[in-house]
PDB file of C-alpha atoms in Angstrom:
ATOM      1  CA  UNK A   1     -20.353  86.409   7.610  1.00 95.00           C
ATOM      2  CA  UNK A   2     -20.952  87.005  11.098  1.00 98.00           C
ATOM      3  CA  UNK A   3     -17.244  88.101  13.605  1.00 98.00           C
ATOM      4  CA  UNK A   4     -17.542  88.669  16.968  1.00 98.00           C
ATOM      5  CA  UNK A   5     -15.419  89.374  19.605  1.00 98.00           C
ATOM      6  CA  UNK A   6     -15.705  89.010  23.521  1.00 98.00           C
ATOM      7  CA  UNK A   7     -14.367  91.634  25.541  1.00 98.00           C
ATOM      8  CA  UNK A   8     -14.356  91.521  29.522  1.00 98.00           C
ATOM      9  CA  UNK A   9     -12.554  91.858  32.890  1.00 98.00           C
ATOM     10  CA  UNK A  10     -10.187  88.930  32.982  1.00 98.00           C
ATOM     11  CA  UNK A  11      -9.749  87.108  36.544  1.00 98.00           C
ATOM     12  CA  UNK A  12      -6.463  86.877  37.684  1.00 98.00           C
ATOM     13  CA  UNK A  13      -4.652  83.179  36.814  1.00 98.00           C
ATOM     14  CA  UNK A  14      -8.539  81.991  37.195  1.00 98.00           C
ATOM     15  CA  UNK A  15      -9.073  79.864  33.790  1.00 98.00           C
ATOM     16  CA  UNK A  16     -12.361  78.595  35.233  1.00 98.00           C
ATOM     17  CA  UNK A  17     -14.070  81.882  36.487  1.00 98.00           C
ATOM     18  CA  UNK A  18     -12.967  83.381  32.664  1.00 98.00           C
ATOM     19  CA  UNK A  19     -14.598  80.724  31.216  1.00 98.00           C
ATOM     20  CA  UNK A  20     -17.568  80.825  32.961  1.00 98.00           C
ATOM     21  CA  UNK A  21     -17.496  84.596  32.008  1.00 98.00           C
ATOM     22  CA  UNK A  22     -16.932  84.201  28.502  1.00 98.00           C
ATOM     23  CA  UNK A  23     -19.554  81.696  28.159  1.00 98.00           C
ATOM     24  CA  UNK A  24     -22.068  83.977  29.746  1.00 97.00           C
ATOM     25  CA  UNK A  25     -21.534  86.698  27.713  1.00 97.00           C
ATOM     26  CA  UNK A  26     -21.969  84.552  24.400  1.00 97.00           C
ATOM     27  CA  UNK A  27     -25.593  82.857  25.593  1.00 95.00           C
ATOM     28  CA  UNK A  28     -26.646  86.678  25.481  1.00 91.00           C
ATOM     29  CA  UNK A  29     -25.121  87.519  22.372  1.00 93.00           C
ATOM     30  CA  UNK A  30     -27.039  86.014  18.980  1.00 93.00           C
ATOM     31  CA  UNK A  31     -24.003  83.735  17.434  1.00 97.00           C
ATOM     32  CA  UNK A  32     -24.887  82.936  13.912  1.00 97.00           C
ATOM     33  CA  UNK A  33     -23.968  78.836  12.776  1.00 97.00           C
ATOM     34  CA  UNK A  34     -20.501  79.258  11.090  1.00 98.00           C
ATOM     35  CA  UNK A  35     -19.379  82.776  12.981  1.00 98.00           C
ATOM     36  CA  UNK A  36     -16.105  83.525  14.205  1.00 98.00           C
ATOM     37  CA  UNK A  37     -16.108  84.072  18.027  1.00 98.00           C
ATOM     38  CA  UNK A  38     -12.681  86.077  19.021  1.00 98.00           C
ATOM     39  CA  UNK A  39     -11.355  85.671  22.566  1.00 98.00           C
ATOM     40  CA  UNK A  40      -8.088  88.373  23.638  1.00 98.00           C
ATOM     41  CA  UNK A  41      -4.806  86.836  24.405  1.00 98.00           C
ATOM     42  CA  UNK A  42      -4.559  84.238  27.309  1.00 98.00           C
ATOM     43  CA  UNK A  43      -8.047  84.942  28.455  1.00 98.00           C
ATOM     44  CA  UNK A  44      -8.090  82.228  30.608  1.00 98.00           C
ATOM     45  CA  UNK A  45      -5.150  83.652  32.961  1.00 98.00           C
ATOM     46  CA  UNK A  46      -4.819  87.121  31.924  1.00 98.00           C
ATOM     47  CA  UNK A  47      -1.135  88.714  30.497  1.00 98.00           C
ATOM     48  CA  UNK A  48       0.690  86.802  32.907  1.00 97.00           C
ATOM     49  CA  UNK A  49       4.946  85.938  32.963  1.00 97.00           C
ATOM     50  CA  UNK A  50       3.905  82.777  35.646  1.00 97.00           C
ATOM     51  CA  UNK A  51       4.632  80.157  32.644  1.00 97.00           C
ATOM     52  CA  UNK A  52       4.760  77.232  35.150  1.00 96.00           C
ATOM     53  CA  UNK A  53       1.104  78.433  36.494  1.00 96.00           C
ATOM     54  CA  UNK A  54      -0.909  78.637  33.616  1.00 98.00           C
ATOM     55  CA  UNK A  55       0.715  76.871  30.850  1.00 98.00           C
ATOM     56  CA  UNK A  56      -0.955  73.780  29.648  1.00 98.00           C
ATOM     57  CA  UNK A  57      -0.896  71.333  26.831  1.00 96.00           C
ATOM     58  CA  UNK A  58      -3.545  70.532  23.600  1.00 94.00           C
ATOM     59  CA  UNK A  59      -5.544  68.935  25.678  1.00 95.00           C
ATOM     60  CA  UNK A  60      -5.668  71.285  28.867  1.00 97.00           C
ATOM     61  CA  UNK A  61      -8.869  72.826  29.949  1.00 98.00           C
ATOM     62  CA  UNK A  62      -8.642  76.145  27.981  1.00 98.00           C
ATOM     63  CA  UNK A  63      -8.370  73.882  25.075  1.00 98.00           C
ATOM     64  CA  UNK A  64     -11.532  71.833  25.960  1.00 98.00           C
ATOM     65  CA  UNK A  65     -13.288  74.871  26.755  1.00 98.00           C
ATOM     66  CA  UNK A  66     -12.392  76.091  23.204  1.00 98.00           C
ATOM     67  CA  UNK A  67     -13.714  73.037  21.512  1.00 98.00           C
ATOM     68  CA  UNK A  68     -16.736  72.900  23.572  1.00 98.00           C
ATOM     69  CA  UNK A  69     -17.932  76.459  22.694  1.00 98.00           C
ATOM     70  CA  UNK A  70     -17.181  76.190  19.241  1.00 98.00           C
ATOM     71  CA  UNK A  71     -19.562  72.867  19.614  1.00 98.00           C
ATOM     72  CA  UNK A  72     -22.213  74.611  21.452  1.00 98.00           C
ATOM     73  CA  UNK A  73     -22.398  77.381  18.934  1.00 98.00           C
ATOM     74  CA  UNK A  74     -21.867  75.789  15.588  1.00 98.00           C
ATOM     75  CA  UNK A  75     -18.862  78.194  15.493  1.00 98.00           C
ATOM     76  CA  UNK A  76     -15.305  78.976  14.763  1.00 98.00           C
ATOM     77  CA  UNK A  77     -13.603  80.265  17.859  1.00 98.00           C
ATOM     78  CA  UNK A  78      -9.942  81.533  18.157  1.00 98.00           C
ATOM     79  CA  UNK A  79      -8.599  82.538  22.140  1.00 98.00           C
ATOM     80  CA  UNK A  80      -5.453  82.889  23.484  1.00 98.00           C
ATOM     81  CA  UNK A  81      -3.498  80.250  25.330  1.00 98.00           C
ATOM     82  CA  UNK A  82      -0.560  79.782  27.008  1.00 98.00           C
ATOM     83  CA  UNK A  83       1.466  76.439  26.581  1.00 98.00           C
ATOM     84  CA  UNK A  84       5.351  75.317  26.545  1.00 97.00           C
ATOM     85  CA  UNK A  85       8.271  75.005  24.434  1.00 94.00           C
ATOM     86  CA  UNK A  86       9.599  71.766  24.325  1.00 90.00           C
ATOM     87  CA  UNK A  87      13.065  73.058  23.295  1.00 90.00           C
ATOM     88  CA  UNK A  88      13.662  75.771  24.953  1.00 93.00           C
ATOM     89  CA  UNK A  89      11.497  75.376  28.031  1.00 94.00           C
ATOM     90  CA  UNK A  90       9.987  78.582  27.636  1.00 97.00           C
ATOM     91  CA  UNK A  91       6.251  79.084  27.301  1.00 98.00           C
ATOM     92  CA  UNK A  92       4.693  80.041  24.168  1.00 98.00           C
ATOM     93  CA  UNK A  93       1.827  82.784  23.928  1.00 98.00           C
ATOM     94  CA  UNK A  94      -0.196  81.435  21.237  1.00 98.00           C
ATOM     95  CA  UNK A  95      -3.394  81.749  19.232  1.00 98.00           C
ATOM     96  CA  UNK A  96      -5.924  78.652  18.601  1.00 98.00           C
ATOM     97  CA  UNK A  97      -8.434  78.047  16.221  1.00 98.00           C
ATOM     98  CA  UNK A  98     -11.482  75.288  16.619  1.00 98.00           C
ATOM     99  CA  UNK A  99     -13.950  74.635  14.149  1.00 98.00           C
ATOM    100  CA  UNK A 100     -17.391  74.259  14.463  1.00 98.00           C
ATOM    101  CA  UNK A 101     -17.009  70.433  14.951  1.00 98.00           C
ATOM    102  CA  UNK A 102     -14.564  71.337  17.766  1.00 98.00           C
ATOM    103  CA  UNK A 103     -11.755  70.330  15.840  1.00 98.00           C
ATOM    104  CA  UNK A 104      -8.054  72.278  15.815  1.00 98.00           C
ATOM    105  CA  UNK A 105      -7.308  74.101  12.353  1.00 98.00           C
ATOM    106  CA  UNK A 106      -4.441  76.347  13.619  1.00 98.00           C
ATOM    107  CA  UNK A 107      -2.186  77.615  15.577  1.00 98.00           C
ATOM    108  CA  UNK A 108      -0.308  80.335  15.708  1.00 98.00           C
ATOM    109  CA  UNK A 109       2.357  81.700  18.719  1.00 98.00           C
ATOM    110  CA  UNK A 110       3.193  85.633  19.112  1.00 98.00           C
ATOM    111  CA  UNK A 111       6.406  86.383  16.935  1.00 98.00           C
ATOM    112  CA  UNK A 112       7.501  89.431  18.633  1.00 98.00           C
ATOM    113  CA  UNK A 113       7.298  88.432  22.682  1.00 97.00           C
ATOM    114  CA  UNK A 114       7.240  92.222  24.031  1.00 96.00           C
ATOM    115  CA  UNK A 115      10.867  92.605  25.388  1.00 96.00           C
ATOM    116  CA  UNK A 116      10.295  95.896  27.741  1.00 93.00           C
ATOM    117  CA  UNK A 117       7.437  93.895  29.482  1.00 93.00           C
ATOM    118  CA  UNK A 118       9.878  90.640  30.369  1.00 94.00           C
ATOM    119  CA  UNK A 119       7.860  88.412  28.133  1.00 97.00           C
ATOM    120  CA  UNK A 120      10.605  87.481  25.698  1.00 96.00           C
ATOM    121  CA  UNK A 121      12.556  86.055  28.924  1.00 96.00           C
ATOM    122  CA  UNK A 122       9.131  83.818  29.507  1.00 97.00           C
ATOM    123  CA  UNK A 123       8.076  83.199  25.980  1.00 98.00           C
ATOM    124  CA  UNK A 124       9.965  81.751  23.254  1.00 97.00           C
ATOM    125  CA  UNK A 125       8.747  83.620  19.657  1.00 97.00           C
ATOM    126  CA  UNK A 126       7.216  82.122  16.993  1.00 97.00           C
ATOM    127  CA  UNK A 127       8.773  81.653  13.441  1.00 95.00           C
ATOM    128  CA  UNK A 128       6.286  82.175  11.008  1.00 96.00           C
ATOM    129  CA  UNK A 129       2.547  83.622  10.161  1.00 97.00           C
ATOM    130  CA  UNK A 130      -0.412  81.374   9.909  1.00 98.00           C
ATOM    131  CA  UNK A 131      -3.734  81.507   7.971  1.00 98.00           C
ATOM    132  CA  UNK A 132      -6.855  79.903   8.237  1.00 98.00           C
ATOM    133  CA  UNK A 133      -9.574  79.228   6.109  1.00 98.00           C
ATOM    134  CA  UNK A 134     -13.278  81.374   7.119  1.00 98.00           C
ATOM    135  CA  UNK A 135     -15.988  80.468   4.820  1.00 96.00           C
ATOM    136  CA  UNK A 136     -13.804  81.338   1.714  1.00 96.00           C
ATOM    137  CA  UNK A 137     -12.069  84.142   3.137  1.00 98.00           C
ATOM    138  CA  UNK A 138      -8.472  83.925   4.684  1.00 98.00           C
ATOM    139  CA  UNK A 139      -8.163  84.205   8.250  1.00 98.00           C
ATOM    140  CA  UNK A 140      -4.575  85.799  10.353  1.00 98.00           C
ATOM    141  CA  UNK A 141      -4.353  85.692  14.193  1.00 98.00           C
ATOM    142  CA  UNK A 142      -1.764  87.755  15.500  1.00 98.00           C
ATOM    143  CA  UNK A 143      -1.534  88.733  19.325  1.00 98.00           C
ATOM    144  CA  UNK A 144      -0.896  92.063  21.158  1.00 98.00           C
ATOM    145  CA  UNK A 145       2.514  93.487  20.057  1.00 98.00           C
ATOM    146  CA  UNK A 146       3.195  92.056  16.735  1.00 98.00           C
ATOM    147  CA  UNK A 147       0.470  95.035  15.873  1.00 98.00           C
ATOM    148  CA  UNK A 148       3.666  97.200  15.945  1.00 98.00           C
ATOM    149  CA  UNK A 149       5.478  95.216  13.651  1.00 98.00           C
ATOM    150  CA  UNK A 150       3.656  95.562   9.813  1.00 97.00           C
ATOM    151  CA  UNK A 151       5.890  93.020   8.219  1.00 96.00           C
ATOM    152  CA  UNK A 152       3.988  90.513   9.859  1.00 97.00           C
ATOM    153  CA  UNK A 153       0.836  91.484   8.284  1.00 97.00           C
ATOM    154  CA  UNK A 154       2.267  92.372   5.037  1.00 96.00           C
ATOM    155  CA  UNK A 155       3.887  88.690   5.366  1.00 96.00           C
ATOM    156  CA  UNK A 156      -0.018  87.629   5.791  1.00 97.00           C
ATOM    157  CA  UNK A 157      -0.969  89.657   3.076  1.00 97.00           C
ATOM    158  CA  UNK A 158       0.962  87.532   0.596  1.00 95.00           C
ATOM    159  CA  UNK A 159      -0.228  84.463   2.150  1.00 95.00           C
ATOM    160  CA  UNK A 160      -3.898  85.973   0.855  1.00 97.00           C
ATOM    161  CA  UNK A 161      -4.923  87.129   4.342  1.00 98.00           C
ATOM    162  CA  UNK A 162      -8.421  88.846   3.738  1.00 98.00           C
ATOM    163  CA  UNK A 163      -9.284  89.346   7.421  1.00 98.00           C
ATOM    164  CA  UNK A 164      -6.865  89.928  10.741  1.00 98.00           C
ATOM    165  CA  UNK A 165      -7.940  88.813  14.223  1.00 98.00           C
ATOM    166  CA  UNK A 166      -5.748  90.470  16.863  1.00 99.00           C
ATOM    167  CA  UNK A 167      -5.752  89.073  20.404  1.00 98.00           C
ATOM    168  CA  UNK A 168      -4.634  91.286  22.727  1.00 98.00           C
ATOM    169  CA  UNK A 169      -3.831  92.481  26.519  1.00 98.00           C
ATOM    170  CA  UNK A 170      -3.270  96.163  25.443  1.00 98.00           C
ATOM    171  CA  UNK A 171      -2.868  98.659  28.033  1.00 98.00           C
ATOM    172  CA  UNK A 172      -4.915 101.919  28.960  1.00 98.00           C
ATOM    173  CA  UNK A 173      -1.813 104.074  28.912  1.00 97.00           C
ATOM    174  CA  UNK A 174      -1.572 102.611  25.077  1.00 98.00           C
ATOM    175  CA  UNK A 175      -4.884 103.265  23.690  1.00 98.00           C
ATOM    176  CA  UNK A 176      -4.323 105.729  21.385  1.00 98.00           C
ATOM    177  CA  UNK A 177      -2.020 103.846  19.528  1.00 98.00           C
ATOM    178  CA  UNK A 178      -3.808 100.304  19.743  1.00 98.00           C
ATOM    179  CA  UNK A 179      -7.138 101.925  17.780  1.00 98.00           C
ATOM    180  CA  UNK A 180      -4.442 103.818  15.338  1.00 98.00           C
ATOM    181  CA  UNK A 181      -2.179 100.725  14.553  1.00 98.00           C
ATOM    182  CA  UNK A 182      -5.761  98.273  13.995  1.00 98.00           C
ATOM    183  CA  UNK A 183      -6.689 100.818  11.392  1.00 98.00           C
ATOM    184  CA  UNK A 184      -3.457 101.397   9.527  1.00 98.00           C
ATOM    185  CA  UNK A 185      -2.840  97.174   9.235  1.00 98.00           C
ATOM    186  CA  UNK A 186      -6.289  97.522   7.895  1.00 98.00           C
ATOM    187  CA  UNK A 187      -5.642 100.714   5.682  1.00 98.00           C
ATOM    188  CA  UNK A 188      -2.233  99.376   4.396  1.00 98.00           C
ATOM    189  CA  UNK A 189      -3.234  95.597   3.264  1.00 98.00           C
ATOM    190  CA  UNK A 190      -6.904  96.466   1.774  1.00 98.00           C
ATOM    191  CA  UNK A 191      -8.261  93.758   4.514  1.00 98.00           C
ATOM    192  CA  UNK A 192     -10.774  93.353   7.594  1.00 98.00           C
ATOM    193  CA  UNK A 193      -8.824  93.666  11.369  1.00 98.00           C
ATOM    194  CA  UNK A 194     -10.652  92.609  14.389  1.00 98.00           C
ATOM    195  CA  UNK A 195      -8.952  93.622  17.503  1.00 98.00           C
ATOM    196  CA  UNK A 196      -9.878  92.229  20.702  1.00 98.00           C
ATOM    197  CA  UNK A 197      -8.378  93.209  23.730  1.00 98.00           C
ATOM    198  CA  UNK A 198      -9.828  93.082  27.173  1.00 98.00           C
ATOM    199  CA  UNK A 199     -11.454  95.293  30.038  1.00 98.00           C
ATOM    200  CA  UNK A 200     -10.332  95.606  33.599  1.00 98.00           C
ATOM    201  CA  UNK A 201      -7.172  95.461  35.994  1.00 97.00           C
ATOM    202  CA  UNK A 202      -4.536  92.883  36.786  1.00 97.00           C
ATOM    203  CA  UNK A 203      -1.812  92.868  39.814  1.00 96.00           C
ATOM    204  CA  UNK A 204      -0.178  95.967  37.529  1.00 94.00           C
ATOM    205  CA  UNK A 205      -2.051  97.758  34.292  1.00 97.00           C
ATOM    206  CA  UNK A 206      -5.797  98.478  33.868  1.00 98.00           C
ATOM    207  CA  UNK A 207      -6.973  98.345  30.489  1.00 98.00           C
ATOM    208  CA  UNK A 208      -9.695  99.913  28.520  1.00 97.00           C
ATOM    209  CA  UNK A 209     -10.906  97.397  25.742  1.00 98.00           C
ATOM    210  CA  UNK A 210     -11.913  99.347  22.913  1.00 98.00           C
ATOM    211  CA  UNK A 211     -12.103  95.950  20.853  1.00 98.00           C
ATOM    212  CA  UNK A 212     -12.919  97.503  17.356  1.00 98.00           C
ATOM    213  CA  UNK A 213     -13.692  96.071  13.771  1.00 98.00           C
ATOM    214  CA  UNK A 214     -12.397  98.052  10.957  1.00 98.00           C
ATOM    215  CA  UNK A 215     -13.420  97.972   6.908  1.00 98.00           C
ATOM    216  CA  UNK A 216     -10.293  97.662   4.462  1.00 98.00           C
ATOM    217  CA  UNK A 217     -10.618 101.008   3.821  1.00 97.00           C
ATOM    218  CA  UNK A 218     -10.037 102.050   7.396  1.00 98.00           C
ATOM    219  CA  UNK A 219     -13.412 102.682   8.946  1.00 98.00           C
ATOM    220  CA  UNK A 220     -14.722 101.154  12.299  1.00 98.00           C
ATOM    221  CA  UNK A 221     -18.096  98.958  12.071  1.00 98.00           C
ATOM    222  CA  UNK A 222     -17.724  98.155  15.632  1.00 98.00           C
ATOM    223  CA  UNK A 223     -16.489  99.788  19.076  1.00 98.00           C
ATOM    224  CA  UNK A 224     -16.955  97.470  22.245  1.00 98.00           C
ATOM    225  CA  UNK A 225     -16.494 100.679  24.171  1.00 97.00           C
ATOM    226  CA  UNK A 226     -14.211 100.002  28.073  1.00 97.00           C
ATOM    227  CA  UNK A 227     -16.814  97.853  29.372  1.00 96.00           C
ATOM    228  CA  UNK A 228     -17.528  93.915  29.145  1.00 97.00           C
ATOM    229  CA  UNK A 229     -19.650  93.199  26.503  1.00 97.00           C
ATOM    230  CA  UNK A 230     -19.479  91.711  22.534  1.00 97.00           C
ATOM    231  CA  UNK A 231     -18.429  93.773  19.534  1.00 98.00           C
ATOM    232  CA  UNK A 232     -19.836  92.245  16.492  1.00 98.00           C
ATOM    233  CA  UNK A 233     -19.970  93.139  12.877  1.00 98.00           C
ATOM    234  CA  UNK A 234     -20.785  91.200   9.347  1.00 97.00           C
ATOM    235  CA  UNK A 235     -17.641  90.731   7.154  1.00 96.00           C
ATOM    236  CA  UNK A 236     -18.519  91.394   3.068  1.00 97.00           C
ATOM    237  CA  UNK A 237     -15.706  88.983   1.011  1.00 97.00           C
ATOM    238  CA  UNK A 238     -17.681  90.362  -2.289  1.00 97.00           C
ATOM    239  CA  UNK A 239     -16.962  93.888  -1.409  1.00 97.00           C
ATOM    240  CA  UNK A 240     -13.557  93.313  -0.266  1.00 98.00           C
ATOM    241  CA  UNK A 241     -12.848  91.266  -3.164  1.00 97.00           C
ATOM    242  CA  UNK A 242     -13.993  94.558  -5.102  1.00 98.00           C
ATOM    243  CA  UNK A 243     -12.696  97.227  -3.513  1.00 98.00           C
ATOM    244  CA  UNK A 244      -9.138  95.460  -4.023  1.00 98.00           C
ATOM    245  CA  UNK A 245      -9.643  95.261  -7.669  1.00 97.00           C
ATOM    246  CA  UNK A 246     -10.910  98.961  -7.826  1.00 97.00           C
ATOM    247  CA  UNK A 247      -8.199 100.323  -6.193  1.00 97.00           C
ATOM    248  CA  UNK A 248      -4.941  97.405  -6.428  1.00 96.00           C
ATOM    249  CA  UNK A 249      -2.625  98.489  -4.250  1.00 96.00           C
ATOM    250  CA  UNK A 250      -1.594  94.976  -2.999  1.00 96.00           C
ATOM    251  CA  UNK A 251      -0.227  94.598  -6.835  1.00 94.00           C
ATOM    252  CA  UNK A 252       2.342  97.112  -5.979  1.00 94.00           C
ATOM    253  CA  UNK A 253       4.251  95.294  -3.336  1.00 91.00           C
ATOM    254  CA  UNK A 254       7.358  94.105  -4.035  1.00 84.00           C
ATOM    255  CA  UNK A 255      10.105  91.616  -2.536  1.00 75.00           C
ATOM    256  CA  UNK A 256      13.295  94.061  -3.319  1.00 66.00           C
ATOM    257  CA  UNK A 257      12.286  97.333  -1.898  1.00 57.00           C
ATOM    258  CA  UNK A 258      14.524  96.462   1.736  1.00 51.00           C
ATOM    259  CA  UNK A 259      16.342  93.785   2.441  1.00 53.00           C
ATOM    260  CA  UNK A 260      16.800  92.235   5.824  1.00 45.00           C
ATOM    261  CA  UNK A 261      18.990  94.383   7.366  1.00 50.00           C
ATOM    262  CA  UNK A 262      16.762  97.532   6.413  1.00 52.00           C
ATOM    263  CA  UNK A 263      18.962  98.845   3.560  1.00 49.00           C
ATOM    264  CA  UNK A 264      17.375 100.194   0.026  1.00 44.00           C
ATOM    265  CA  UNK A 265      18.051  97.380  -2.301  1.00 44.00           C
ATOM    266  CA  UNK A 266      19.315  99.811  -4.990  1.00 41.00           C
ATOM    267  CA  UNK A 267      22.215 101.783  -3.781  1.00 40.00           C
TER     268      UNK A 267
END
């Protein structure tokens, strides 16, 4: 099963020039029927707090855009857009999944909105982790900086997450630990991670890419490298499936080693 990922210099608050760019760079890529095309978070408007801008509702442009590819490619495709919270007003940074048929399977908004950057003032969190299904394989998006926070793929994990798809505006300055983090959420649940992040400047942070897909056992099949371009890579559900039962570390986990607050359950 084919995964790809589209990595590129993200106009400023521009959803049509992005689209036109992402659709250009997947008529030169060759998309298998059934692949999963992977977009970084809000690539129609780049990491931006301007919630009355850019937001927009299910059936905004970004959102036709995302059904349309995934028409025009006999694909799944999962980007990042931006849209409101009815409740508390706030925008929510989300994740969105079309199927092949251009149909909407999931949805998914960022559960830890990254406080030191303002966006928890902008975006309300989300509440829980969502899977999709791939071609028999489990599918979780999670975007940007709920990479620093394992419990969410560990949460995933029990869910029967086989494969991770990250979405993410991760900064330059950050690198290092964006390539580490992808492989230890891929090291620590036996599982597949894409990470796609994008290229470029905005008004403040330049960015490197380095959109990378890494093997269960923590090795990369894929480096997009700090310029536009695709990173691509075939995921193996047989292997995975037998690597896990080689080596069954995901038996081990267990609901009563910390409790909420962070204290040992056994005192």
């Amino acid at each position: 099963m084919q995964v790809i990922g589209c990595q590129f210099d993200i106009a400023w608050q521009d959803k049509a020039t992005n689209h036109e760019r992402v659709a250009a760079l997947l008529e030169r890529a060759d998309v298998e029927p059934g692949a999963l095309i992977v977009l970084p978070e809000m690539f129609a408007t780049g990491y931006s707090m301007n919630v009355d801008e850019i937001h927009e509702d299910d059936s905004g442009p970004t959102h036709r855009f995302l059904a349309e590819l995934a028409q025009r490619h006999g694909a799944f495709v999962l980007g990042g857009v931006v849209t409101r919270d009815a409740s508390s007003g706030k925008g929510r940074n989300e994740a969105v999944v079309f199927d092949p048929a251009g149909r909407p399977i999931a949805r998914y908004a960022k559960m830890r909105p990254m406080t030191v950057a303002g966006e928890a003032d902008s975006y309300q969190a989300g509440r829980q982790v969502v899977t999709f299904p791939w071609h028999g394989a489990t599918v979780a998006p999670l975007i940007c900086y709920d990479l620093r926070f394992p419990e969410l793929f560990r949460a995933a994990a029990r869910q029967g997450a086989q494969l991770y798809a990250v979405i993410a505006s991760f900064p330059a300055v950050r690198e290092h630990h964006w390539l580490t983090l992808l492989t230890a959420r891929a090291i620590e649940n036996q599982a597949y991670v894409i990470g796609v992040n994008r290229c470029g400047r905005d008004p403040k942070l330049e960015y490197t890419g380095r959109s990378i897909i890494v093997d269960p056992r923590g090795q990369v099949l894929a480096d997009a490298g700090e310029r536009e371009g695709i990173v691509q890579a075939r995921i193996d559900l047989a292997e995975l499936q037998a690597y896990r039962q080689r080596f069954p570390a995901l038996l081990d986990m267990r609901d009563d080693d910390v409790d909420l607050a962070g204290r040992p359950a056994c005192q």
